[in-house]
Coordinates of N, CA, C and O in Angstrom, one line a residue:
M208 N 156.9 85.8 108.6 CA 156.8 86.8 109.3 C 155.9 86.8 110.5 O 154.8 86.4 110.1
R209 N 156.2 86.8 111.7 CA 155.0 87.0 112.9 C 154.3 88.3 112.9 O 155.2 89.5 112.8
C210 N 153.3 88.3 113.5 CA 152.5 89.7 113.7 C 153.0 90.1 114.9 O 153.2 89.6 116.1
V211 N 153.3 91.6 114.9 CA 153.7 92.3 116.2 C 152.7 92.6 117.1 O 153.0 92.9 118.2
I212 N 151.4 92.4 116.7 CA 150.4 92.8 117.6 C 150.0 91.6 118.4 O 150.2 91.6 119.8
C213 N 149.8 90.5 117.9 CA 149.3 89.4 118.7 C 150.6 88.2 118.9 O 150.5 87.5 119.8
K214 N 151.6 88.4 118.1 CA 152.8 87.7 118.3 C 152.6 86.3 118.0 O 153.8 85.4 118.5
S215 N 151.5 85.8 117.8 CA 151.4 84.2 117.4 C 151.1 84.1 116.0 O 151.2 83.0 115.5
G216 N 150.4 85.1 115.2 CA 149.9 84.9 113.9 C 151.0 85.1 112.9 O 151.8 85.8 113.1
E217 N 150.5 84.5 111.7 CA 151.6 84.6 110.7 C 150.9 85.6 109.6 O 149.8 85.4 109.3
L218 N 152.0 86.2 108.9 CA 151.4 87.2 107.9 C 151.4 86.5 106.7 O 152.2 86.1 106.1
K219 N 150.2 86.8 105.9 CA 149.7 86.1 104.7 C 149.4 87.1 103.9 O 148.8 88.3 104.1
P220 N 149.5 87.0 102.5 CA 149.2 88.1 101.4 C 147.7 87.8 101.5 O 147.2 87.0 101.7
G221 N 147.0 89.1 101.4 CA 145.7 89.2 101.2 C 145.1 90.6 101.0 O 145.8 91.4 100.4
H222 N 143.8 90.9 101.4 CA 143.4 92.3 101.1 C 142.5 92.7 102.5 O 142.2 91.8 103.4
T223 N 142.5 94.1 102.8 CA 141.8 94.3 103.9 C 141.0 95.8 103.4 O 141.3 96.1 102.3
T224 N 140.5 96.3 104.5 CA 139.6 97.6 104.3 C 140.2 98.6 105.3 O 140.5 98.1 106.4
V225 N 140.7 99.8 104.5 CA 141.4 100.6 105.3 C 140.4 101.9 105.9 O 139.6 102.6 104.7
T226 N 140.3 102.2 106.9 CA 139.4 103.2 107.3 C 140.1 104.3 108.0 O 140.8 104.3 108.7
L227 N 140.1 105.7 107.4 CA 140.9 107.1 107.8 C 139.8 107.9 108.0 O 138.9 108.0 107.4
E228 N 140.1 108.7 109.1 CA 139.1 109.8 109.7 C 140.0 111.0 109.9 O 141.3 111.0 110.5
R229 N 139.5 112.1 109.5 CA 140.2 113.5 109.7 C 139.1 114.4 109.5 O 138.5 114.7 108.7
N230 N 139.1 115.4 110.6 CA 138.3 116.6 110.6 C 136.9 116.5 110.1 O 136.4 117.3 109.3
G231 N 136.4 115.5 110.7 CA 134.9 114.8 110.2 C 134.9 114.2 109.0 O 133.5 114.0 109.0
S232 N 135.8 114.0 108.3 CA 135.5 113.2 107.1 C 136.1 111.7 107.5 O 137.0 111.4 108.3
V233 N 135.5 110.9 106.6 CA 135.7 109.4 107.0 C 136.0 108.8 105.6 O 134.8 109.0 104.7
V234 N 136.9 108.1 105.2 CA 137.3 107.5 104.0 C 137.4 106.3 104.3 O 138.4 105.9 105.1
V235 N 136.7 105.2 103.4 CA 136.9 103.7 103.6 C 137.3 103.3 102.1 O 136.9 103.7 101.4
I236 N 138.4 102.7 102.2 CA 139.0 102.2 101.1 C 139.0 100.7 101.3 O 139.6 100.0 102.1
K237 N 138.3 99.8 100.3 CA 138.1 98.4 100.3 C 139.1 97.6 99.3 O 139.6 98.3 98.5
D238 N 139.4 96.3 99.5 CA 140.3 95.6 98.6 C 141.7 96.1 98.5 O 142.0 96.0 97.5
V239 N 142.2 96.7 99.8 CA 143.6 97.1 99.4 C 144.8 95.9 99.9 O 144.4 95.1 100.8
P240 N 145.4 95.6 98.7 CA 146.5 94.7 99.0 C 147.3 94.9 100.5 O 147.6 95.7 100.6
A241 N 147.5 93.8 101.0 CA 148.3 93.9 102.5 C 148.8 92.6 102.9 O 148.1 91.5 102.2
K242 N 149.5 92.5 103.9 CA 149.8 91.2 104.6 C 148.9 91.3 105.7 O 148.9 92.3 106.6
V243 N 148.2 90.4 105.9 CA 147.2 90.1 107.0 C 147.6 88.9 108.0 O 147.8 88.0 107.6
C244 N 147.5 89.1 109.3 CA 147.6 88.2 110.3 C 146.5 87.2 110.4 O 145.3 87.7 110.4
D245 N 146.9 85.9 110.2 CA 145.9 85.0 110.1 C 145.2 84.6 111.6 O 144.4 83.8 111.6
N246 N 145.8 85.1 112.7 CA 145.1 84.9 113.9 C 144.3 86.2 114.3 O 143.4 85.9 114.6
C247 N 144.9 87.3 114.4 CA 144.2 88.4 114.7 C 143.8 89.5 113.6 O 142.8 90.4 114.0
G248 N 144.1 89.4 112.3 CA 143.4 90.1 111.4 C 144.1 91.3 111.0 O 144.0 92.3 110.4
H249 N 145.2 91.8 112.0 CA 145.7 93.0 111.7 C 146.5 93.0 110.5 O 147.1 92.0 109.9
Y250 N 146.7 94.2 109.8 CA 147.3 94.3 108.6 C 148.3 95.2 108.7 O 148.5 96.2 109.2
Y251 N 149.3 94.7 107.5 CA 150.5 95.6 107.5 C 150.5 96.1 105.8 O 150.3 95.4 104.9
L252 N 150.7 97.5 105.6 CA 150.6 97.8 104.1 C 152.0 98.1 103.7 O 152.9 98.6 104.6
N253 N 152.5 97.8 102.4 CA 153.8 98.3 102.1 C 153.8 99.8 101.9 O 152.6 100.4 101.8
D254 N 154.9 100.4 101.8 CA 155.2 101.7 101.3 C 154.4 102.3 100.2 O 153.8 103.6 100.5
T255 N 154.4 101.5 99.1 CA 153.6 101.9 97.9 C 152.2 102.2 98.3 O 151.4 103.0 97.9
M256 N 151.6 101.2 98.7 CA 150.1 101.0 99.3 C 149.7 102.0 100.2 O 148.7 102.8 100.1
T257 N 150.7 102.3 101.3 CA 150.3 103.4 102.0 C 150.1 104.9 101.4 O 149.5 105.3 101.7
T258 N 151.2 104.9 100.6 CA 151.2 106.1 99.8 C 149.7 106.5 99.1 O 149.3 107.5 98.8
K259 N 149.6 105.4 98.2 CA 148.1 105.5 97.5 C 147.1 105.7 98.4 O 146.2 106.4 97.8
V260 N 147.1 105.0 99.5 CA 145.8 105.3 100.5 C 145.6 106.3 100.9 O 144.6 107.0 101.0
Y261 N 146.9 107.2 101.3 CA 146.9 108.4 101.7 C 146.6 109.6 100.9 O 145.8 110.5 100.9
H262 N 147.1 109.2 99.5 CA 146.6 110.2 98.3 C 145.3 110.1 98.0 O 144.6 111.3 98.0
I263 N 144.6 108.8 98.0 CA 143.2 108.6 97.7 C 142.4 109.7 99.0 O 141.7 110.2 98.7
A264 N 142.7 109.4 100.1 CA 142.0 110.0 101.4 C 142.7 111.5 101.3 O 141.4 112.3 101.4
E265 N 143.6 112.0 100.9 CA 143.8 113.3 101.0 C 142.9 114.1 99.6 O 142.4 115.3 100.2
E266 N 142.8 113.5 98.7 CA 141.8 114.0 97.5 C 140.5 113.9 98.0 O 139.8 114.9 97.6
T267 N 140.1 112.9 98.6 CA 138.7 112.6 99.0 C 138.4 114.0 99.9 O 137.2 114.5 99.8
I268 N 139.3 114.1 101.1 CA 138.8 115.1 101.9 C 139.0 116.4 101.4 O 138.0 117.4 101.8
A269 N 139.7 116.7 100.6 CA 140.1 118.0 100.0 C 138.7 118.5 99.1 O 138.4 119.5 99.0
S270 N 138.0 117.2 98.7 CA 136.8 117.7 97.9 C 135.6 117.8 98.8 O 134.5 118.4 98.1
G271 N 135.8 117.8 100.1 CA 134.6 118.2 101.0 C 133.6 117.0 101.2 O 132.6 117.3 101.9
V272 N 134.2 115.8 100.8 CA 133.3 114.7 101.1 C 133.2 114.6 102.7 O 134.4 114.4 103.3
E273 N 132.1 113.9 103.2 CA 132.2 113.6 104.6 C 132.4 112.2 104.9 O 133.0 111.7 105.8
V274 N 131.6 111.4 103.8 CA 131.9 109.9 104.2 C 132.2 109.5 102.6 O 131.2 109.8 101.4
E275 N 133.1 108.7 102.5 CA 133.4 107.8 101.1 C 133.8 106.6 101.2 O 134.5 106.2 102.0
V276 N 133.1 105.7 100.3 CA 133.4 104.6 100.2 C 133.8 103.9 99.1 O 133.3 104.5 97.9
R277 N 135.2 103.3 98.8 CA 135.8 103.2 97.4 C 136.4 101.7 97.5 O 137.0 101.2 98.4
H278 N 136.6 101.1 96.3 CA 137.3 99.8 96.1 C 138.6 100.4 95.5 O 138.4 101.0 94.3
L279 N 139.5 100.0 96.1 CA 140.9 100.2 95.6 C 140.9 99.6 94.1 O 141.7 100.6 93.2
V280 N 140.4 98.2 93.8 CA 140.7 97.8 92.5 C 140.0 98.7 91.7 O 140.4 98.8 90.3
A281 N 138.9 99.1 91.7 CA 138.0 100.1 90.7 C 138.9 101.4 90.3 O 138.6 102.0 89.3
L282 N 139.9 101.8 91.2 CA 140.8 102.9 91.3 C 141.7 103.0 90.1 O 142.3 103.8 89.8
G283 N 142.1 101.8 89.9 CA 143.2 101.3 89.1 C 144.5 101.5 89.8 O 145.7 102.0 89.2

């Protein structure tokens, strides 16, 4: 599949870092499985991974953390 951003790269299985920000809180989740463009680096998450990443971010923000960096692999 071609990347919709750069239109020339191919999507390959890999890992990425997702950064989310809301209401002054920043959540960084490393080692997230994704399809990654081999040209521009843009990433695409499947539905399951998107739900998991948002759930982690919601829990982190609800706890009042201002900045959090996590490794997805360590979260099981």
